[in-house]
Amino acid sequence: AQRVTQPEKLLSVFKGAPVELKCNYSYSGSPELFWYVQYSRQRLQLLLRHISRESIKGFTADLNKGETSFHLKKPFAQEEDSAMYYCALSRRSGYNKLIFGAGTRLAVHP
Amino acid sequence: DTAVSQTPKYLVTQMGNDKSIKCEQNLGHDTMYWYKQDSKKFLKIMFSYNNKELIINETVPNRFSPKSPDKAHLNLHINSLELGDSAVYFCASSFTGELFFGEGSRLTVL
């Protein structure tokens, strides 16, 4: 069964500290992994996807197939990074059914 | 020029009533979705339509009925509302894997 696990409901850090939001998944085929972000009073939006291998707003995420993980990292957190972050999974081909993790709220304090 | 728009944004109603939430996208995407976000911020897929055809129907009570008059619209009708239906309902559309979300419709059942 497809499943996405985000073990932390809340991650609280100080500005300038490194951030790692954990995501583990279970999927039998070839998954595509995403991170979505929801800032306060804004709609959910794509932050990054593993096939792009991009760094967005200083965030990176590497797919580790051996550990079935897709952790989101940023070396120096900013206050504007405070938001709800969702890890999501879908299969590579066919109709896109995006399965979300429970979400992690990141709070960056000054 | 909002990409995915939902109406209404807020809906407060009594138990037992029937209500509808409308969704429209102007991105030209073939696939549209309804997601439910509960009080714990957990996002769960409900339905997905591809070019007006139902392709994903998760374990959702029959009281929920999606309708897609054309590929730019996906409406959600809910019969006999229950307290547990209170949530934020998100519409989304996609083309190449990335989902574009609406702002959400917060439904409160009293």
Coordinates of C-alpha atoms in Angstrom, one line a residue:
Chain A
A1 CA 0.0 0.0 0.0
Q2 CA 1.1 3.5 -0.7
R3 CA 1.9 5.5 2.4
V4 CA 3.7 8.7 3.3
T5 CA 4.9 9.2 6.9
Q6 CA 6.0 12.5 8.4
P7 CA 6.9 11.7 12.0
E8 CA 7.0 15.3 13.3
K9 CA 3.8 17.3 13.7
L10 CA 5.7 20.4 14.7
L11 CA 9.3 21.4 14.2
S12 CA 10.4 24.6 16.0
V13 CA 13.7 26.2 15.3
F14 CA 15.5 29.5 15.6
K15 CA 16.3 31.7 12.6
G16 CA 19.6 30.7 11.0
A17 CA 19.4 27.1 12.3
P18 CA 19.5 24.2 10.0
V19 CA 16.2 22.5 9.2
E20 CA 15.3 18.9 8.2
L21 CA 11.7 17.8 7.8
K22 CA 11.5 14.1 7.6
C23 CA 9.5 12.1 5.1
N24 CA 9.5 8.3 4.7
Y25 CA 7.4 6.5 2.1
S26 CA 6.2 3.0 1.2
Y27 CA 5.5 2.2 -2.4
S28 CA 6.0 -1.0 -4.4
G29 CA 6.7 0.7 -7.8
S30 CA 8.6 3.8 -9.0
P31 CA 7.3 6.7 -7.1
E32 CA 7.5 10.4 -7.7
L33 CA 8.0 12.4 -4.6
F34 CA 7.0 16.0 -3.9
W35 CA 7.1 18.6 -1.2
Y36 CA 4.1 21.0 -1.0
V37 CA 4.0 24.0 1.3
Q38 CA 1.0 26.0 2.7
Y39 CA 1.9 29.4 4.1
S40 CA -0.5 31.1 6.4
R41 CA -3.7 32.2 4.5
Q42 CA -2.4 30.9 1.2
R43 CA -3.2 28.0 -1.0
L44 CA -1.2 24.8 -1.0
Q45 CA 1.6 25.0 -3.6
L46 CA 4.4 22.9 -4.9
L47 CA 7.8 23.5 -3.3
L48 CA 9.8 21.0 -5.2
R49 CA 9.7 17.5 -6.8
H50 CA 12.5 15.0 -6.8
I51 CA 12.8 14.6 -10.6
S52 CA 13.6 18.3 -11.0
R53 CA 16.5 18.1 -8.6
E54 CA 16.2 21.9 -7.9
S55 CA 16.8 24.0 -4.9
I56 CA 13.8 26.2 -4.2
K57 CA 13.9 29.0 -1.6
G58 CA 17.1 27.3 -0.3
F59 CA 15.3 24.0 0.2
T60 CA 16.6 20.7 -1.2
A61 CA 15.4 17.1 -1.0
D62 CA 17.1 14.0 -2.1
L63 CA 15.3 10.8 -2.8
N64 CA 17.0 7.9 -0.9
K65 CA 15.5 4.7 -2.3
G66 CA 17.4 2.5 0.1
E67 CA 16.0 4.3 3.1
T68 CA 12.7 5.1 1.3
S69 CA 13.1 8.7 2.4
F70 CA 12.7 12.2 0.9
H71 CA 13.7 14.5 3.7
L72 CA 13.5 18.3 3.1
K73 CA 16.5 20.3 4.2
K74 CA 17.6 23.9 4.4
P75 CA 20.9 25.0 6.0
F76 CA 19.7 28.3 7.4
A77 CA 16.0 28.7 8.3
Q78 CA 14.3 32.1 7.8
E79 CA 11.2 33.4 9.6
E80 CA 9.3 33.4 6.3
D81 CA 9.8 29.6 6.0
S82 CA 7.2 29.2 8.8
A83 CA 4.5 27.2 7.2
M84 CA 2.9 23.7 6.9
Y85 CA 4.9 21.3 4.8
Y86 CA 3.5 18.2 3.2
C87 CA 5.4 15.4 1.7
A88 CA 3.5 13.6 -1.1
L89 CA 3.9 10.6 -3.4
S90 CA 2.4 9.5 -6.7
R91 CA 3.3 6.9 -9.2
R92 CA 5.4 7.9 -12.2
S93 CA 2.9 7.0 -14.9
G94 CA -0.8 6.9 -15.4
Y95 CA -3.3 8.9 -13.6
N96 CA -1.9 11.0 -10.9
K97 CA -3.1 10.1 -7.4
L98 CA -1.2 12.2 -4.9
I99 CA -1.0 10.7 -1.5
F100 CA 0.0 13.2 1.2
G101 CA 1.7 12.7 4.5
A102 CA 0.1 14.2 7.7
G103 CA 2.2 17.4 7.4
T104 CA 4.8 19.1 9.6
R105 CA 4.3 22.6 10.8
L106 CA 7.6 24.5 10.7
A107 CA 7.9 27.4 13.1
V108 CA 11.0 29.6 12.7
H109 CA 11.5 31.9 15.7
P110 CA 13.5 35.2 15.6
Chain B
D1 CA -6.6 35.5 -13.3
T2 CA -6.9 32.9 -10.6
A3 CA -5.9 29.4 -11.8
V4 CA -8.1 27.2 -9.6
S5 CA -11.1 28.9 -7.9
Q6 CA -13.6 27.5 -5.5
T7 CA -16.8 28.9 -4.2
P8 CA -17.9 29.4 -1.5
K9 CA -14.8 30.0 0.7
Y10 CA -16.8 29.6 3.8
L11 CA -20.0 27.6 4.4
V12 CA -21.8 27.2 7.7
T13 CA -24.9 24.9 7.7
Q14 CA -27.1 22.7 9.8
M15 CA -26.9 18.9 10.0
G16 CA -29.1 17.2 7.5
N17 CA -28.8 19.9 4.9
D18 CA -27.6 19.5 1.3
K19 CA -24.8 21.8 0.0
S20 CA -22.6 22.2 -3.0
I21 CA -19.1 23.5 -3.5
K22 CA -18.0 24.6 -7.0
C23 CA -14.6 24.5 -8.6
E24 CA -13.3 25.9 -11.8
Q25 CA -9.8 25.9 -13.4
N26 CA -8.6 28.0 -16.3
L27 CA -5.3 26.1 -16.8
G28 CA -6.5 23.8 -19.5
H29 CA -5.8 20.8 -17.3
D30 CA -7.5 17.5 -18.0
T31 CA -7.5 16.2 -14.5
M32 CA -9.2 17.6 -11.4
Y33 CA -9.5 16.5 -7.8
W34 CA -11.2 17.0 -4.5
Y35 CA -9.2 16.7 -1.3
K36 CA -10.5 16.9 2.3
Q37 CA -8.3 18.4 5.0
D38 CA -9.5 17.5 8.5
S39 CA -9.0 19.4 11.7
K40 CA -5.6 17.8 12.2
K41 CA -4.6 19.2 8.8
F42 CA -4.5 15.8 7.2
L43 CA -5.1 15.9 3.5
K44 CA -6.9 13.0 1.9
I45 CA -7.9 12.5 -1.7
M46 CA -11.6 12.0 -2.3
F47 CA -12.2 12.0 -6.1
S48 CA -10.4 12.6 -9.3
Y49 CA -11.8 13.2 -12.8
N50 CA -10.0 13.1 -16.0
N51 CA -11.7 14.9 -18.9
K52 CA -15.1 14.6 -17.2
E53 CA -14.6 10.9 -16.4
L54 CA -14.4 9.6 -12.8
I55 CA -11.0 7.9 -12.3
I56 CA -10.5 7.9 -8.6
N57 CA -13.1 7.3 -6.0
E58 CA -11.7 6.7 -2.6
T59 CA -13.7 5.4 0.3
V60 CA -16.1 8.3 0.5
P61 CA -19.8 8.0 1.7
N62 CA -22.4 8.0 -1.1
R63 CA -23.7 11.3 0.3
F64 CA -20.7 12.9 -1.6
S65 CA -21.3 13.2 -5.3
P66 CA -18.9 14.9 -7.6
K67 CA -20.1 16.3 -10.9
S68 CA -18.0 17.4 -13.8
P69 CA -20.0 19.2 -16.5
D70 CA -16.9 19.9 -18.5
K71 CA -13.2 19.4 -17.9
A72 CA -12.8 22.9 -16.5
H73 CA -15.3 22.3 -13.7
L74 CA -15.6 19.8 -10.9
N75 CA -18.4 20.4 -8.3
L76 CA -18.9 18.6 -5.1
H77 CA -22.4 18.0 -3.8
I78 CA -23.0 16.7 -0.3
N79 CA -26.3 15.3 0.9
S80 CA -27.5 15.0 4.5
L81 CA -24.6 16.8 6.0
E82 CA -23.1 15.3 9.2
L83 CA -21.0 16.9 11.9
G84 CA -18.0 14.9 10.7
D85 CA -18.2 16.5 7.3
S86 CA -16.8 19.7 8.8
A87 CA -13.4 20.3 7.1
V88 CA -11.7 22.3 4.5
Y89 CA -12.3 20.9 1.0
F90 CA -9.6 21.6 -1.6
C91 CA -10.1 21.4 -5.3
A92 CA -7.0 20.9 -7.5
S93 CA -6.1 20.3 -11.1
S94 CA -3.0 18.8 -12.7
F95 CA -1.4 18.1 -16.1
T96 CA 2.2 16.8 -15.6
G97 CA 2.1 15.6 -12.0
E98 CA 2.1 18.9 -10.3
L99 CA -1.2 19.7 -8.5
F100 CA -2.5 23.3 -8.5
F101 CA -4.8 23.9 -5.6
G102 CA -7.7 26.2 -5.0
E103 CA -7.8 28.3 -1.8
G104 CA -10.1 25.8 -0.1
S105 CA -13.7 25.9 1.1
R106 CA -14.2 25.7 4.8
L107 CA -17.4 23.8 5.6
T108 CA -18.8 23.9 9.2
V109 CA -21.7 21.7 10.1
L110 CA -23.6 22.7 13.2

